């Protein structure tokens, strides 16, 4: 989990863009794709996004490792939509609560692609954005309250430690005779106990971290920034890129006649 | 040199967030994410077939995501705690790679808001079991409405009856998993002494219903 | 004022006291103390004397930090007995600490929480940013501070997560130096470090003080570490409304001579004094070690119980391969490999080695808690008694009756909300041994605490409880991870005596430790693991207290 929190020597082009610009571009694509469930707009966006991954420094191996759970989830989402959407067109399968029609199948497929096309740019965003730089941009450019932004950033740094501690507590409890195996009831109980142990440690650590931060003068209304968060020409290109992908997706779907506003789905 | 001989009582202000409030709230959200992540590793074996059979049933499981909203408020007891914690939890999920992309942030904000409104409705005066259950249900309700009716929702194309089932399941799940468990956890945490910096340090001896 | 703009601070306490929120009694009461600019003070005293409270107060981090809230219009609650109380005055240069952010800098015990940000340079800059220092000046200070603490060799974007404990504490010191404080406050900064880390932090502090002339107040159990660096020792006592909180005050040598017996009784590690622990008996009969004498006669001393054969260890689990590998799982990279060791009844095995050499990971693998990456851990029939050869595959209740593991952090092992339930937990699961609990309560001085919540105990009490809970299941092999870390001399002596008794009664004791005095008490075999990448581990027989 720790690797998700640092760029680990990634020096690709998009790591130099302002996080806020990248975030805005991703949100733009996301919102436009969310307006319609159709396979054309989703596929066009997906193809464009895949082309951008080298710019974010994400190779095929890493992309696969981060991506396969998303594919699985999107496929499941597509399946749910296919069996539960109101049927239109010819019925392909009818088994009690399940029914798949030509219309709902197309909807399910579109949904799956849309899900992926929405999930991938977020992976792209985080793989080329250091959380510290994101926090700097949120506090300095987006003017979010710096105490909350930096407090959250400092707590997020401990996520890897928390994950390790979770594992340690699991072993420590096994050494006390609490098994994490057995029937579902025992497992739930064991997980709850382990979770409680983790919460105690989380609150202890957070309290100490808060003292550390306050002792270093944190908490006042004013502060300076050793790392000024600035915009550059690259950020304009990032925004244009986001706009371009969104526009291309809509245009292709309109041209193909598949554009299908979500609010009008149930004809 | 000024000699402060008079006894000075430091008052705990109701509404201002201290540094310790912010950091503890954020780490509760982070730890909640770790717990749920670890739990879903094993639970995927159960949830995937359930999802394939009747997808709205996954709502019964969704309460786990809502724990930070209720737990954060029960511990911090400051306006905005539910909203803040759930948003931080969603941000953590985004960083780890979410199947919902950036829309996970919207989910987080809305779920947090659902719990926050319940606490706000009683002016942040009570943190007992019924309020916790309601807050959990509120978070579940808002989360399910987001999933069912907003454009990015994963259940947007479901038939109306299925949407209703999902909303009901998620509200129940929110009440039990996020509401009741958070309330129990807060009482347990108060007994360990780690909440000494917060008003919730008395949670273990507070009445259950009033 | 010295060349780099640091003005040493003066501390004045007059009848100062503090009661924490929700506590019935004050942590500090009636404290009168003057510390002059540039003085270096070691603060000693029994636990409960309020040493940490004083440091926190001087750092300006005690209690409510939103003092302006009343002005913001929120209703001021009537005197709530649960809220924190301050009495008297505590001033730095004549003004309250809270009003002077950055005047004092604090380093605490736990290295993980002394780091705020993910990148080295950013972390050092954090304090200066909060004091609104101009950015160009911040980076000048960052370089200077990193140089002063000996971390200048690392790049500014070096991940702070990759630092050792000693490096993290030095980084915290650098972050404070960048604020140019006149007062350095150190709250047991080296208690969680290995011996090398202790020295590196102590030396860095010494260099910085020589350079800046800042005032120092350090709290630490181990006097020897700081004795030559400080010019004054102040011994605090649990205060009362009548008397002063200061028991003894003076130059180190005089205080140590005058108060030696009192300090030893309070559990302070006084230089040149090793707390007396029960010595290992010869081959004769065990003396007073009834705890280990189980229902059935244990195996004869020297009997092999557990063996590690060409073992490779890691905490990580196998993970999924890349696109070409599909869903095939690939084993993690071991932190240490090629370990061979034997655990024998009535014999101690001590595991030593530098940070990152996989000591704890090996111990946990040996204890059946981690799956070996390669090689094998096998239990002999004497130990397994029908449970199978591989401890990792044993059920949890089979494991605790055979191998007991005491973790470094006692809280990780608490599973109930009451000391007595905690002790009864193992015996109840096993359906035997409940009668031994009373004996353990007495022996480890926990009888007064049976109804307390385990998390609310003091550090030494938690350590004793965690050992007692594991012993309650009556294991033949006891594995301990850094059992003496951060413990005061009294708890240390109790632990060492207890384990020496267990050994004489036939229990095998495996401990991961840096503590040479502890190793000397236990005797037995020493297994020294090499630093990562330095080749196969070697073994000394019967290596006790290797230099």
Short mmCIF file of N, CA, C and O in Angstrom, two decimals, chain C residues 274-338:
data_model
loop_
_atom_site.label_atom_id
_atom_site.label_comp_id
_atom_site.label_asym_id
_atom_site.label_seq_id
_atom_site.Cartn_x
_atom_site.Cartn_y
_atom_site.Cartn_z
N UNK C 274 23.69 -2.22 37.51
CA UNK C 274 22.83 -3.17 36.81
C UNK C 274 21.83 -3.70 37.82
O UNK C 274 22.23 -4.22 38.86
N UNK C 275 20.54 -3.55 37.54
CA UNK C 275 19.55 -3.99 38.53
C UNK C 275 19.74 -5.47 38.82
O UNK C 275 19.97 -6.26 37.89
N UNK C 276 19.72 -5.86 40.09
CA UNK C 276 19.96 -7.27 40.42
C UNK C 276 18.81 -8.14 39.91
O UNK C 276 17.64 -7.88 40.22
N UNK C 277 19.14 -9.14 39.12
CA UNK C 277 18.14 -10.08 38.63
C UNK C 277 18.56 -11.47 39.09
O UNK C 277 19.73 -11.74 39.31
N UNK C 278 17.57 -12.34 39.22
CA UNK C 278 17.83 -13.70 39.64
C UNK C 278 18.81 -14.37 38.67
O UNK C 278 18.57 -14.38 37.46
N UNK C 279 19.89 -14.93 39.17
CA UNK C 279 20.86 -15.57 38.28
C UNK C 279 20.36 -16.95 37.88
O UNK C 279 19.56 -17.57 38.61
N UNK C 280 20.80 -17.42 36.69
CA UNK C 280 20.46 -18.77 36.29
C UNK C 280 21.07 -19.74 37.29
O UNK C 280 22.22 -19.61 37.69
N UNK C 281 20.27 -20.74 37.68
CA UNK C 281 20.82 -21.79 38.53
C UNK C 281 21.79 -22.62 37.71
O UNK C 281 21.75 -22.58 36.48
N UNK C 282 22.64 -23.37 38.37
CA UNK C 282 23.52 -24.26 37.64
C UNK C 282 22.69 -25.36 37.01
O UNK C 282 21.65 -25.13 36.42
N UNK C 283 23.13 -26.57 37.16
CA UNK C 283 22.33 -27.66 36.65
C UNK C 283 21.41 -28.21 37.74
O UNK C 283 20.69 -29.16 37.55
N UNK C 284 21.47 -27.53 38.89
CA UNK C 284 20.71 -27.99 40.04
C UNK C 284 19.21 -27.82 39.86
O UNK C 284 18.72 -27.47 38.80
N UNK C 285 18.50 -28.08 40.95
CA UNK C 285 17.05 -28.01 40.88
C UNK C 285 16.61 -26.55 40.73
O UNK C 285 17.24 -25.67 41.27
N UNK C 286 15.55 -26.33 39.96
CA UNK C 286 15.02 -24.99 39.83
C UNK C 286 14.56 -24.46 41.18
O UNK C 286 14.03 -25.20 42.00
N UNK C 287 14.81 -23.16 41.38
CA UNK C 287 14.48 -22.60 42.68
C UNK C 287 13.36 -21.57 42.54
O UNK C 287 13.49 -20.61 41.79
N UNK C 288 12.28 -21.84 43.21
CA UNK C 288 11.18 -20.88 43.23
C UNK C 288 10.60 -20.56 41.87
O UNK C 288 10.05 -19.51 41.65
N UNK C 289 10.71 -21.47 40.95
CA UNK C 289 10.23 -21.19 39.60
C UNK C 289 8.99 -22.01 39.32
O UNK C 289 8.84 -22.60 38.25
N UNK C 290 8.11 -22.04 40.26
CA UNK C 290 6.92 -22.88 40.15
C UNK C 290 6.06 -22.57 38.97
O UNK C 290 5.28 -23.41 38.53
N UNK C 291 6.18 -21.35 38.43
CA UNK C 291 5.30 -20.94 37.33
C UNK C 291 5.36 -21.87 36.14
O UNK C 291 4.39 -22.07 35.43
N UNK C 292 6.56 -22.39 35.88
CA UNK C 292 6.71 -23.17 34.67
C UNK C 292 6.37 -24.64 34.88
O UNK C 292 6.20 -25.37 33.92
N UNK C 293 6.27 -25.03 36.15
CA UNK C 293 6.00 -26.44 36.40
C UNK C 293 4.54 -26.74 36.05
O UNK C 293 3.63 -26.38 36.77
N UNK C 294 4.34 -27.34 34.95
CA UNK C 294 3.00 -27.54 34.44
C UNK C 294 2.33 -28.76 35.02
O UNK C 294 2.88 -29.41 35.91
N UNK C 295 1.14 -29.05 34.51
CA UNK C 295 0.41 -30.22 34.96
C UNK C 295 1.19 -31.50 34.69
O UNK C 295 1.32 -32.34 35.55
N UNK C 296 1.73 -31.59 33.48
CA UNK C 296 2.56 -32.75 33.17
C UNK C 296 4.02 -32.33 33.28
O UNK C 296 4.34 -31.17 33.14
N UNK C 297 4.88 -33.25 33.57
CA UNK C 297 6.30 -32.94 33.66
C UNK C 297 6.80 -32.48 32.30
O UNK C 297 6.51 -33.10 31.28
N UNK C 298 7.54 -31.39 32.26
CA UNK C 298 8.05 -30.86 31.00
C UNK C 298 9.16 -31.74 30.47
O UNK C 298 9.63 -32.66 31.15
N UNK C 299 9.59 -31.46 29.25
CA UNK C 299 10.69 -32.23 28.67
C UNK C 299 11.99 -31.92 29.40
O UNK C 299 12.13 -30.87 30.02
N UNK C 300 12.91 -32.84 29.34
CA UNK C 300 14.20 -32.67 30.01
C UNK C 300 14.95 -31.50 29.39
O UNK C 300 14.79 -31.20 28.21
N UNK C 301 15.75 -30.84 30.24
CA UNK C 301 16.53 -29.71 29.75
C UNK C 301 17.41 -30.14 28.59
O UNK C 301 17.98 -31.23 28.60
N UNK C 302 17.51 -29.30 27.58
CA UNK C 302 18.35 -29.62 26.44
C UNK C 302 17.62 -30.35 25.34
O UNK C 302 18.13 -30.50 24.23
N UNK C 303 16.42 -30.82 25.62
CA UNK C 303 15.61 -31.53 24.62
C UNK C 303 15.26 -30.57 23.47
O UNK C 303 14.80 -29.45 23.69
N UNK C 304 15.45 -31.00 22.23
CA UNK C 304 15.11 -30.17 21.07
C UNK C 304 13.60 -30.04 20.96
O UNK C 304 12.87 -31.02 21.00
N UNK C 305 13.11 -28.80 20.82
CA UNK C 305 11.67 -28.57 20.70
C UNK C 305 11.27 -28.06 19.32
O UNK C 305 10.25 -28.43 18.77
N UNK C 306 12.10 -27.18 18.79
CA UNK C 306 11.72 -26.46 17.59
C UNK C 306 12.99 -26.20 16.79
O UNK C 306 14.01 -25.85 17.36
N UNK C 307 12.91 -26.38 15.46
CA UNK C 307 14.10 -26.16 14.65
C UNK C 307 13.76 -25.39 13.39
O UNK C 307 12.71 -25.61 12.79
N UNK C 308 14.63 -24.46 13.03
CA UNK C 308 14.50 -23.74 11.77
C UNK C 308 15.59 -24.25 10.84
O UNK C 308 16.75 -24.33 11.23
N UNK C 309 15.19 -24.60 9.63
CA UNK C 309 16.14 -25.20 8.69
C UNK C 309 16.21 -24.34 7.43
O UNK C 309 15.21 -24.21 6.72
N UNK C 310 17.37 -23.71 7.19
CA UNK C 310 17.59 -22.95 5.97
C UNK C 310 16.41 -22.03 5.66
O UNK C 310 15.88 -22.00 4.55
N UNK C 311 16.02 -21.26 6.65
CA UNK C 311 14.77 -20.51 6.60
C UNK C 311 14.95 -19.14 5.92
O UNK C 311 15.92 -18.44 6.17
N UNK C 312 14.01 -18.80 5.05
CA UNK C 312 13.94 -17.44 4.49
C UNK C 312 12.64 -16.82 4.97
O UNK C 312 11.60 -17.47 4.95
N UNK C 313 12.72 -15.57 5.43
CA UNK C 313 11.54 -14.97 6.06
C UNK C 313 11.18 -13.61 5.45
O UNK C 313 12.04 -12.89 4.94
N UNK C 314 9.88 -13.31 5.51
CA UNK C 314 9.38 -12.01 5.08
C UNK C 314 8.02 -11.78 5.71
O UNK C 314 7.30 -12.72 6.00
N UNK C 315 7.68 -10.49 5.94
CA UNK C 315 6.36 -10.18 6.45
C UNK C 315 5.34 -10.09 5.32
O UNK C 315 4.15 -10.12 5.55
N UNK C 316 5.84 -9.91 4.11
CA UNK C 316 4.90 -9.73 3.01
C UNK C 316 4.32 -11.05 2.57
O UNK C 316 4.92 -12.11 2.73
N UNK C 317 3.12 -10.95 1.99
CA UNK C 317 2.48 -12.16 1.49
C UNK C 317 2.75 -12.27 0.00
O UNK C 317 3.10 -11.29 -0.64
N UNK C 318 2.57 -13.47 -0.54
CA UNK C 318 2.71 -13.61 -1.98
C UNK C 318 1.75 -12.66 -2.69
O UNK C 318 0.66 -12.41 -2.20
N UNK C 319 2.18 -12.08 -3.81
CA UNK C 319 1.25 -11.20 -4.53
C UNK C 319 1.08 -11.67 -5.98
O UNK C 319 1.81 -12.54 -6.45
N UNK C 320 0.11 -11.06 -6.65
CA UNK C 320 -0.20 -11.47 -8.01
C UNK C 320 0.88 -10.96 -8.97
O UNK C 320 1.39 -9.86 -8.83
N UNK C 321 1.17 -11.76 -9.96
CA UNK C 321 2.18 -11.38 -10.94
C UNK C 321 1.61 -10.37 -11.93
O UNK C 321 0.44 -9.99 -11.86
N UNK C 322 2.41 -9.93 -12.86
CA UNK C 322 2.00 -8.94 -13.85
C UNK C 322 1.16 -9.55 -14.96
O UNK C 322 0.70 -10.69 -14.84
N UNK C 323 0.94 -8.82 -16.06
CA UNK C 323 0.03 -9.28 -17.11
C UNK C 323 0.45 -10.63 -17.70
O UNK C 323 -0.40 -11.49 -17.95
N UNK C 324 1.74 -10.83 -17.88
CA UNK C 324 2.15 -12.09 -18.50
C UNK C 324 1.99 -13.24 -17.52
O UNK C 324 1.66 -14.34 -17.89
N UNK C 325 2.22 -12.94 -16.26
CA UNK C 325 2.08 -13.99 -15.24
C UNK C 325 0.63 -14.27 -14.88
O UNK C 325 0.33 -15.26 -14.21
N UNK C 326 -0.27 -13.38 -15.28
CA UNK C 326 -1.67 -13.56 -14.96
C UNK C 326 -1.90 -13.57 -13.46
O UNK C 326 -1.39 -12.71 -12.76
N UNK C 327 -2.64 -14.54 -12.99
CA UNK C 327 -3.01 -14.56 -11.58
C UNK C 327 -2.10 -15.45 -10.75
O UNK C 327 -2.36 -15.73 -9.60
N UNK C 328 -1.01 -15.93 -11.36
CA UNK C 328 -0.04 -16.72 -10.63
C UNK C 328 0.50 -15.89 -9.47
O UNK C 328 0.69 -14.68 -9.58
N UNK C 329 0.75 -16.53 -8.33
CA UNK C 329 1.26 -15.75 -7.21
C UNK C 329 2.78 -15.88 -7.13
O UNK C 329 3.33 -16.96 -7.37
N UNK C 330 3.44 -14.77 -6.85
CA UNK C 330 4.90 -14.82 -6.74
C UNK C 330 5.29 -14.58 -5.28
O UNK C 330 4.72 -13.73 -4.62
N UNK C 331 6.26 -15.35 -4.78
CA UNK C 331 6.64 -15.21 -3.37
C UNK C 331 7.34 -13.87 -3.13
O UNK C 331 7.95 -13.32 -4.03
N UNK C 332 7.20 -13.32 -1.91
CA UNK C 332 7.84 -12.05 -1.61
C UNK C 332 9.36 -12.21 -1.51
O UNK C 332 9.86 -13.32 -1.36
N UNK C 333 10.07 -11.09 -1.59
CA UNK C 333 11.51 -11.13 -1.43
C UNK C 333 11.82 -11.23 0.06
O UNK C 333 11.35 -10.41 0.85
N UNK C 334 12.59 -12.24 0.46
CA UNK C 334 12.86 -12.40 1.90
C UNK C 334 13.74 -11.27 2.45
O UNK C 334 14.60 -10.77 1.73
N UNK C 335 13.53 -10.89 3.71
CA UNK C 335 14.43 -9.92 4.34
C UNK C 335 15.68 -10.60 4.86
O UNK C 335 16.71 -9.97 5.07
N UNK C 336 15.56 -11.90 5.10
CA UNK C 336 16.71 -12.65 5.60
C UNK C 336 16.54 -14.10 5.15
O UNK C 336 15.41 -14.59 5.08
N UNK C 337 17.63 -14.76 4.80
CA UNK C 337 17.49 -16.16 4.38
C UNK C 337 18.65 -16.99 4.90
O UNK C 337 19.62 -16.47 5.43
N UNK C 338 18.51 -18.30 4.76
CA UNK C 338 19.56 -19.21 5.18
C UNK C 338 19.72 -19.31 6.70
O UNK C 338 20.80 -19.60 7.19
#
